[in-house]
Coordinates of C-alpha atoms in Angstrom, one line a residue:
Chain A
X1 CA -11.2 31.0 -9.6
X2 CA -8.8 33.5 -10.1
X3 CA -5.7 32.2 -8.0
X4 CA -5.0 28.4 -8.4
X5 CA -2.8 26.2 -6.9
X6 CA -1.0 23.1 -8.3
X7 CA 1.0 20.7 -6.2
X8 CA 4.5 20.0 -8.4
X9 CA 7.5 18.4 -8.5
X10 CA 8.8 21.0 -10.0
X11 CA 9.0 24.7 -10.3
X12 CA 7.8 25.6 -13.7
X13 CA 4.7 24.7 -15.7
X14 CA 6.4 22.0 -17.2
X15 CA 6.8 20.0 -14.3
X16 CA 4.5 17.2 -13.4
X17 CA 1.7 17.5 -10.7
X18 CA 3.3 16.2 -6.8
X19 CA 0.3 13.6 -5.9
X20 CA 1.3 14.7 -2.3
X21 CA -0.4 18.0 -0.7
X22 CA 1.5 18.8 2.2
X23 CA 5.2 16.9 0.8
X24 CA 4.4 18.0 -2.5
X25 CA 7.9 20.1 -3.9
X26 CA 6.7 23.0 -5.1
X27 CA 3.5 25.3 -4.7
X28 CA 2.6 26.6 -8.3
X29 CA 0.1 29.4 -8.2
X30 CA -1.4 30.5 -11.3
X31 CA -3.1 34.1 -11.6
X32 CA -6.1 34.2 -14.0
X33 CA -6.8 37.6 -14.0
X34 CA -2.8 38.0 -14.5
X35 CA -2.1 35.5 -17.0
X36 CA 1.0 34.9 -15.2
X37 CA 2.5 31.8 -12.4
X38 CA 4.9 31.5 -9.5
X39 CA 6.1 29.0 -8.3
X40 CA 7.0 28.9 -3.9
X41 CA 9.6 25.6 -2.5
X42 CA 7.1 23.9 -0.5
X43 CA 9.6 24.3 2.7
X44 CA 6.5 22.9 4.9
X45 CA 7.5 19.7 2.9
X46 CA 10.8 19.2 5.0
X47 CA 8.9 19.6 8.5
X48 CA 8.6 16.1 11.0
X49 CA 5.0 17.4 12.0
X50 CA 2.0 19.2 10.3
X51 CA 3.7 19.7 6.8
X52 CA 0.0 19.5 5.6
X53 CA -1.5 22.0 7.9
X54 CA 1.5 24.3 7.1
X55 CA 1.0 24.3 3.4
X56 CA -2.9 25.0 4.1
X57 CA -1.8 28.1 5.7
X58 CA 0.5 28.8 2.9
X59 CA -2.5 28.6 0.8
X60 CA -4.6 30.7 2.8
X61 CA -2.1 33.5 3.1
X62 CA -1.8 33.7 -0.6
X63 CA -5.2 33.8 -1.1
X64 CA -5.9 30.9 -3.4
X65 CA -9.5 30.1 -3.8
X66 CA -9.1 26.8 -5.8
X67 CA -6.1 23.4 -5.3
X68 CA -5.7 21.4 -7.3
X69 CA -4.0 18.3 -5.9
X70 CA -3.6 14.1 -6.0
X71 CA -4.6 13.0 -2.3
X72 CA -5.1 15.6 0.5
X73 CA -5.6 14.2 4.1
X74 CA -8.2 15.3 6.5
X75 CA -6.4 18.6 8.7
X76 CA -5.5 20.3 5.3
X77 CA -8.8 19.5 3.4
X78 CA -10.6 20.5 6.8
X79 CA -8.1 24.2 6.4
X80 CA -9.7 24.0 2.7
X81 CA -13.5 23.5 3.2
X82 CA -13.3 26.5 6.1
X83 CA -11.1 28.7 4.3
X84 CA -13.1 28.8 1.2
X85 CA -10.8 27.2 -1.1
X86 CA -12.0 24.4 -3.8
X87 CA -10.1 21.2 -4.2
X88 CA -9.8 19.8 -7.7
X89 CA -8.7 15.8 -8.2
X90 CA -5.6 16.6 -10.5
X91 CA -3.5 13.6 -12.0
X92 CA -0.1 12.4 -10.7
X93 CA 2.2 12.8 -13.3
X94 CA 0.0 15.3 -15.4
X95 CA 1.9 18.3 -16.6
X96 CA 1.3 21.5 -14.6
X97 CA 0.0 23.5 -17.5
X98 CA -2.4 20.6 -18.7
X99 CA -4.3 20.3 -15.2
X100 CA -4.2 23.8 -15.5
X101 CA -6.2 24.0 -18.5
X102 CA -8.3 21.2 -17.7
X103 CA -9.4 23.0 -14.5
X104 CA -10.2 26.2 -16.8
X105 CA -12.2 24.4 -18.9
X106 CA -14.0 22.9 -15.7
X107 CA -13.2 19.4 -16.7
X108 CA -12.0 18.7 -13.4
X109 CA -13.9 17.0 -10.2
X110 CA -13.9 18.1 -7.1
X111 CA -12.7 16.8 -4.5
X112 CA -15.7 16.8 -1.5
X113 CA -14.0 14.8 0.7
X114 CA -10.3 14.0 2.1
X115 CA -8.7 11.3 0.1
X116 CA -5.7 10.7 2.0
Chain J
X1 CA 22.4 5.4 46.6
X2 CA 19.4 5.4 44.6
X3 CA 18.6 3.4 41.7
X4 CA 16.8 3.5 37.9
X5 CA 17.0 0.7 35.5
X6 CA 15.5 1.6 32.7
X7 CA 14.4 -1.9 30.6
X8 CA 14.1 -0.7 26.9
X9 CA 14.6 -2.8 23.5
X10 CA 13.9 -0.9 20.3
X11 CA 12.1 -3.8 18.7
X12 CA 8.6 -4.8 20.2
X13 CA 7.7 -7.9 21.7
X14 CA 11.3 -8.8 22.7
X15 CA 10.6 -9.1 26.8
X16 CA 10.9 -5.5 28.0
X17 CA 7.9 -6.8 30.3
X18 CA 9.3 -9.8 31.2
X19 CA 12.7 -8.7 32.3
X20 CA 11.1 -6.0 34.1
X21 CA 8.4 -7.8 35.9
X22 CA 10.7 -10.8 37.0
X23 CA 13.4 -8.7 38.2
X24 CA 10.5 -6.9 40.3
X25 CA 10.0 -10.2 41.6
X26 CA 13.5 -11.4 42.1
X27 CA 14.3 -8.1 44.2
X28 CA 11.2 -8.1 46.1
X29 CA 13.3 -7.8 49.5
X30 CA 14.7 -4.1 47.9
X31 CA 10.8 -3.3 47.8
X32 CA 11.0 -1.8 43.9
X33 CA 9.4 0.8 42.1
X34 CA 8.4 -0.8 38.8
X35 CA 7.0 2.0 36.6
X36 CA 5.3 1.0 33.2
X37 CA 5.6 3.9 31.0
X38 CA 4.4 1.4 27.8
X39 CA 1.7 4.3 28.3
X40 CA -0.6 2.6 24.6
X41 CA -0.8 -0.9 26.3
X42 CA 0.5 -0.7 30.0
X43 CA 0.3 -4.7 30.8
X44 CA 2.8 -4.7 33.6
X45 CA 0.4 -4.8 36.3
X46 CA -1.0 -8.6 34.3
X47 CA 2.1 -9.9 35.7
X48 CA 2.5 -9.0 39.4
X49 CA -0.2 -9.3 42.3
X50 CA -1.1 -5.7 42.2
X51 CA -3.8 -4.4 44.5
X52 CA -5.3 -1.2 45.7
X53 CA -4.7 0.6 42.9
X54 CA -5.4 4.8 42.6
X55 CA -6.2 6.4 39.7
X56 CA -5.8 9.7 39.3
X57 CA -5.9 12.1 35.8
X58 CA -3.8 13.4 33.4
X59 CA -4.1 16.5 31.3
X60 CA -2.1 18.3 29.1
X61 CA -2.7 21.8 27.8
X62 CA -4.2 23.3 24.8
X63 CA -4.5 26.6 23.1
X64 CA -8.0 28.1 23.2
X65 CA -8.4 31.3 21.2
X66 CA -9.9 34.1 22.4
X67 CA -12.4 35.4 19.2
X68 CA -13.0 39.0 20.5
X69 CA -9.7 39.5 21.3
X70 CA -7.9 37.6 18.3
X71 CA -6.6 39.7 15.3
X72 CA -6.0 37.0 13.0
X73 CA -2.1 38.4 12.6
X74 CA -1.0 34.6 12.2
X75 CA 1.7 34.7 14.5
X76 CA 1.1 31.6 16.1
X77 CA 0.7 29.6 13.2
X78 CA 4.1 31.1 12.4
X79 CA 5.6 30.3 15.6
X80 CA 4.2 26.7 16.2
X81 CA 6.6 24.4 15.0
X82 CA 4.1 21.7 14.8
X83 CA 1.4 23.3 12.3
X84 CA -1.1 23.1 15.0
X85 CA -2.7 26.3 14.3
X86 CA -3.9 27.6 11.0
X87 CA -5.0 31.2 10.9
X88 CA -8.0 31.9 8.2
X89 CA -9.1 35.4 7.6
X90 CA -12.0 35.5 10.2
X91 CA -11.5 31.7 12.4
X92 CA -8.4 30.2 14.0
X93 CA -8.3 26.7 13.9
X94 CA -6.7 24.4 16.4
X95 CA -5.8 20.6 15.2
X96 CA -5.0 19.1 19.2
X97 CA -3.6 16.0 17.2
X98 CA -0.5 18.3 16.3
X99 CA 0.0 20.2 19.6
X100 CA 2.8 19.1 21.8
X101 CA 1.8 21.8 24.4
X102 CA 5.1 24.1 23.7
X103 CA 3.4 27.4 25.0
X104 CA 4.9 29.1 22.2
X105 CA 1.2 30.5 20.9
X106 CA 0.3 32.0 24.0
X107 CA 3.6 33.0 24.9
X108 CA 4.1 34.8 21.6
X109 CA 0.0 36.3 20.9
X110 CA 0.7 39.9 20.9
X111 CA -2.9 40.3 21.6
X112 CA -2.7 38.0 24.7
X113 CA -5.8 36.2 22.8
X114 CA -4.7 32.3 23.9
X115 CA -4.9 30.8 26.7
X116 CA -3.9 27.3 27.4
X117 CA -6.9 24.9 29.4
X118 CA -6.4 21.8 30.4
X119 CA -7.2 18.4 28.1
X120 CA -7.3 15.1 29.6
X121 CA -5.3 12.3 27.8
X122 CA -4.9 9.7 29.9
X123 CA -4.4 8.6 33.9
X124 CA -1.5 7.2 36.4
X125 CA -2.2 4.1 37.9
X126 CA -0.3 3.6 41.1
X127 CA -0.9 0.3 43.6
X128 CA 0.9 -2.2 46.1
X129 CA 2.3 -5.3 44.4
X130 CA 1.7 -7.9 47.4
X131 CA 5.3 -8.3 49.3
X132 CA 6.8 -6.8 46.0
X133 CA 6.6 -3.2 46.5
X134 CA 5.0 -0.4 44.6
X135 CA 3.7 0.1 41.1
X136 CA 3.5 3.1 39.2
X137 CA 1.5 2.6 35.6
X138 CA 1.0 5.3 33.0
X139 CA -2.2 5.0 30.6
X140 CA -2.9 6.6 27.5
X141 CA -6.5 7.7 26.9
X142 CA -7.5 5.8 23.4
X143 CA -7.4 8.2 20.1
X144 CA -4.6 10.2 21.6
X145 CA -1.4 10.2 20.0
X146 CA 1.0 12.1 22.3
X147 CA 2.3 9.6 25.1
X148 CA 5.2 12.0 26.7
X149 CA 2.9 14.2 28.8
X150 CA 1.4 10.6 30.4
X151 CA 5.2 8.9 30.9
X152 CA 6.5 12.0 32.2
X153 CA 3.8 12.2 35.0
X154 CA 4.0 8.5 36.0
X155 CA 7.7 9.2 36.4
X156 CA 7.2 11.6 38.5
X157 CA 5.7 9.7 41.5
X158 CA 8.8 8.2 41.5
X159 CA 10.4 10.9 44.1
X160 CA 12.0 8.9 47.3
X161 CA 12.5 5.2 45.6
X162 CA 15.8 4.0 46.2
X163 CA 15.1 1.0 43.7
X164 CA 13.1 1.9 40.5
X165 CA 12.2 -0.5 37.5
X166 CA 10.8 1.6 34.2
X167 CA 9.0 -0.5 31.6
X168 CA 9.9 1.4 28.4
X169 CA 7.7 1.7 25.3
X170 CA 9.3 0.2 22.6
X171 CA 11.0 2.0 19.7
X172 CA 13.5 4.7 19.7
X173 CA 11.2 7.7 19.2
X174 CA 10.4 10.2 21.8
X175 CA 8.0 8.2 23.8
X176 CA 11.2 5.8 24.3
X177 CA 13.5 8.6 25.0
X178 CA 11.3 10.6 27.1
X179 CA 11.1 6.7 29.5
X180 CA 14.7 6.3 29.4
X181 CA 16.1 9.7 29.9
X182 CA 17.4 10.2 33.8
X183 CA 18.1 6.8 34.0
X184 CA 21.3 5.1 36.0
X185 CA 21.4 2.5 33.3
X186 CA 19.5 1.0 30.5
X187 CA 19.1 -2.5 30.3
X188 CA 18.1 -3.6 26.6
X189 CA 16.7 -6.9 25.7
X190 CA 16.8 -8.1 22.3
X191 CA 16.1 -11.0 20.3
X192 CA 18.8 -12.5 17.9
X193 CA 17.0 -11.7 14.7
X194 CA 17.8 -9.1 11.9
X195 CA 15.1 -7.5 13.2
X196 CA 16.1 -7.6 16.9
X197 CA 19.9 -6.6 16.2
X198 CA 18.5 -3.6 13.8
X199 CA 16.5 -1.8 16.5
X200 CA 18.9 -2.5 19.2
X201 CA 21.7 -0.8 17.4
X202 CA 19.1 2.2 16.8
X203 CA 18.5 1.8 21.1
X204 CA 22.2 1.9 21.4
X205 CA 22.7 5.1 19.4
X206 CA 19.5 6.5 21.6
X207 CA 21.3 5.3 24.7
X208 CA 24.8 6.9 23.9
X209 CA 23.0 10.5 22.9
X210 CA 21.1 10.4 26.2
X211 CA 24.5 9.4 28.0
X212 CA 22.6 6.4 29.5
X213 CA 25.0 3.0 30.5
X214 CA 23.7 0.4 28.6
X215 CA 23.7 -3.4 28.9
X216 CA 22.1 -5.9 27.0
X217 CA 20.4 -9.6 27.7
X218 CA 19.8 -11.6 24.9
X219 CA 16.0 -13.4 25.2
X220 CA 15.0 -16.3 23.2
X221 CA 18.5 -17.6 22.8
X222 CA 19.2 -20.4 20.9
X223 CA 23.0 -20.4 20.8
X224 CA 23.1 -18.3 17.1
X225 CA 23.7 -14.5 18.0
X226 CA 23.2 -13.2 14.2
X227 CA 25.8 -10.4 14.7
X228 CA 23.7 -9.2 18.2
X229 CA 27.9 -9.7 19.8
X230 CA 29.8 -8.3 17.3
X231 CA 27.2 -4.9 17.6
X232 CA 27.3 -5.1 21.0
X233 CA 31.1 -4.8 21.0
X234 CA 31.2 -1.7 18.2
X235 CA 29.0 0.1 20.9
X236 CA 31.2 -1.3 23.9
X237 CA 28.0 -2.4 25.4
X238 CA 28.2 -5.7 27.8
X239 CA 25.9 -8.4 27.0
X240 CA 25.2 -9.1 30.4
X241 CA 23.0 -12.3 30.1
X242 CA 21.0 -14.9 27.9
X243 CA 17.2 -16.0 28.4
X244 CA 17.2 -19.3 26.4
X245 CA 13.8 -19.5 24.1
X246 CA 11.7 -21.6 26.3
X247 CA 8.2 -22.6 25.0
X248 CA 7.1 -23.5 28.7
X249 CA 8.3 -19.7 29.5
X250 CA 6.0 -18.6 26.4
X251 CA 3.4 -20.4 27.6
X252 CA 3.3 -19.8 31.2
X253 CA 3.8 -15.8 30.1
X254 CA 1.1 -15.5 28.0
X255 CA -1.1 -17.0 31.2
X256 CA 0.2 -14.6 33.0
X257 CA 2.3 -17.1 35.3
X258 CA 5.1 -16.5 37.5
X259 CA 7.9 -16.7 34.6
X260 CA 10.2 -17.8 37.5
X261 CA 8.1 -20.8 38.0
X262 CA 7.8 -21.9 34.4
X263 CA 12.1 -21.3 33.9
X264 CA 13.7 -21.4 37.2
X265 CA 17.2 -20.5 36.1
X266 CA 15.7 -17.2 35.2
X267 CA 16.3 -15.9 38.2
X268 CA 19.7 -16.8 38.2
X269 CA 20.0 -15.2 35.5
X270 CA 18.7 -12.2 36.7
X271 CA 20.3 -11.6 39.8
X272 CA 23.7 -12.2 37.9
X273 CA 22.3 -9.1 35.3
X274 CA 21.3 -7.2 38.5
X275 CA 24.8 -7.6 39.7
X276 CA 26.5 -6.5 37.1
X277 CA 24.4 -3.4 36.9
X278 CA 25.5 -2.2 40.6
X279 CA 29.4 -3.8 39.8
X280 CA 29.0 -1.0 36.9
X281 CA 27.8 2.1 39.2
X282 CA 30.5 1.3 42.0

């Protein structure tokens, strides 16, 4: 649980959750054990082919271990469920910081299965 | 001099076939090449006598990752321009649905851990069409989704025609492009719709980046052009005939029938596109 991932459409914890994965703006990854955020321009959003693969690997680089995310299709979610990394259904719309918290809290699902 | 008209529209379903097919059959004595590179539903060979047909396959190549030898550096998910690779700490995955077989991975592994084997996607039909000459047809195995590798190999057993005919997919994507390019001239056929004039002014723009000559014919007419002339003119494109709509033609097409039979001035109309063409290349 320590590194999450939001998809946003913006950069700061303000900004409302991105219901895309791989199109999705921004990448917002919160550090528990830091207390503290950054936020990455989803530049895999702008590609013609594989923009969700490509934000999987993003995720995988950084070492996230849990997205939370609207819909995620079945390559990325497939990149997920083999690289150890739990998906969370997160609300369009939503501000980052109050998915956030609900994730904390564990009052979000999971997501078991692609939904895109 | 050798020959290729390639018979393209943008919009489906506006005669690509037809045209093709009948002018096959109105130059008969040229004995054509007619090449169906509509690789997702090849349907060319419905409309002509084909016989003795060949089959042979297609493959494209993959990556295959060598585990003992890999690193897990992520270089090639870096350098694939398609997101076809994703790198996890211990496991490389491969999604074949993005690959466009570049080379790039196993070109680039510094630990020479791909190689690239060999994945069937489809086949090339080739046959005699009785008295009509040959036909070359391109087939796209079913739950692939990259038609290029399959339209590039049916063009290639083109090599010695001196008249070739290519059925073009429709659209303006690469499929399209990849049918089109190396022609001698493009012959478009549109319907007068919004619809028809929309994609037909994408196929012109296709046509002019590939450096293609284009012409245009006109199917279903019905005397209203809907702004097909005045598009046609922007581009300096020649409209260089007019099928009128003809349910008899429908009919007879969709039976599979000799459209010559079922509209006889079709072939006029043909022959007088098919002049035009070679006017154009003199």
């Amino acid at each position: 649980m320590s590194k999450i991932a939001v998809c946003a459409a913006g950069e700061s914890l303000n900004s409302t959750v991105d219901g895309r994965f791989g199109r999705c703006a921004y990448l917002i990854l919160w550090d528990e054990d830091n207390k503290s955020f950054k936020s990455i321009p989803n530049e895999a959003a702008q590609r013609a082919h594989g923009s969700g693969t490509s934000t999987a690997q993003l995720l995988v680089s950084e070492g996230v271990k849990s997205l939370l995310v609207g819909r995620i299709g079945p390559k990325a979610f497939e990149v997920m469920n083999k690289g150890g990394i739990k998906v969370y259904q997160a609300e369009e719309g939503q501000s980052v910081q109050m998915v956030l918290d609900a994730c904390l809290q564990g009052d979000l699902e999971e997501i078991l299965k692609p939904n895109n | 001099m050798s020959l290729t008209i390639s018979v393209a529209s943008g919009k489906g379903g506006t005669g690509k076939t037809l045209v093709a097919t009948a002018l096959t059959r109105i130059l008969a004595d040229q004995c054509p090449l007619i090449i169906d590179t509509d690789v997702e539903e090849p349907n060319a060979a419905l409309f002509l006598p084909v016989s003795n047909l060949q089959v042979e396959p297609v493959h494209r190549l993959l990556p295959v990752i060598d585990d003992d030898m890999c690193t897990y550096c992520g270089i090639c998910a870096e350098v694939c321009e398609f997101g076809a690779l994703t790198v996890l700490p211990q496991q490389v995955l491969v999604f074949p649905e993005l690959c466009h077989s570049c080379g790039a991975c196993a070109g680039l592994c510094p630990e020479r851990a791909i190689s690239e084997e060999n994945s069937l996607i489809g086949q090339v039909e080739t046959g005699s069409i009785n008295g009509m000459g040959q036909l070359v047809a391109g087939r796209l195995n079913i739950g692939e989704s990259l038609s290029p590798p399959v339209i590039k190999a049916a063009k290639k057993k083109q090599a010695g025609a001196d008249l070739t005919i290519i059925d073009c997919p429709p659209g303006t994507t690469c499929p399209m492009i990849e049918a089109v390019r190396d022609s001698d001239y493009c012959l478009l056929v549109t319907e007068p719709t919004p619809f028809g004039k929309h994609d037909l002014a994408l196929a012109l723009e296709a046509c002019k980046l590939l450096g293609v000559e284009a012409g245009i014919i006109i199917n279903r007419w019905q005397g209203e052009d809907n702004g097909i002339i005045d598009l046609a003119e922007r581009f300096g494109t020649p409209i260089l005939g007019y099928i009128p709509f003809s349910f008899e033609l429908a009919k007879a097409y969709a039976q599979g029938q000799d459209p010559l039979k079922a509209m006889p001035e079709l072939g006029g109309v043909l022959e007088r596109v098919f002049r035009q063409i070679k006017e154009s290349r003199s």
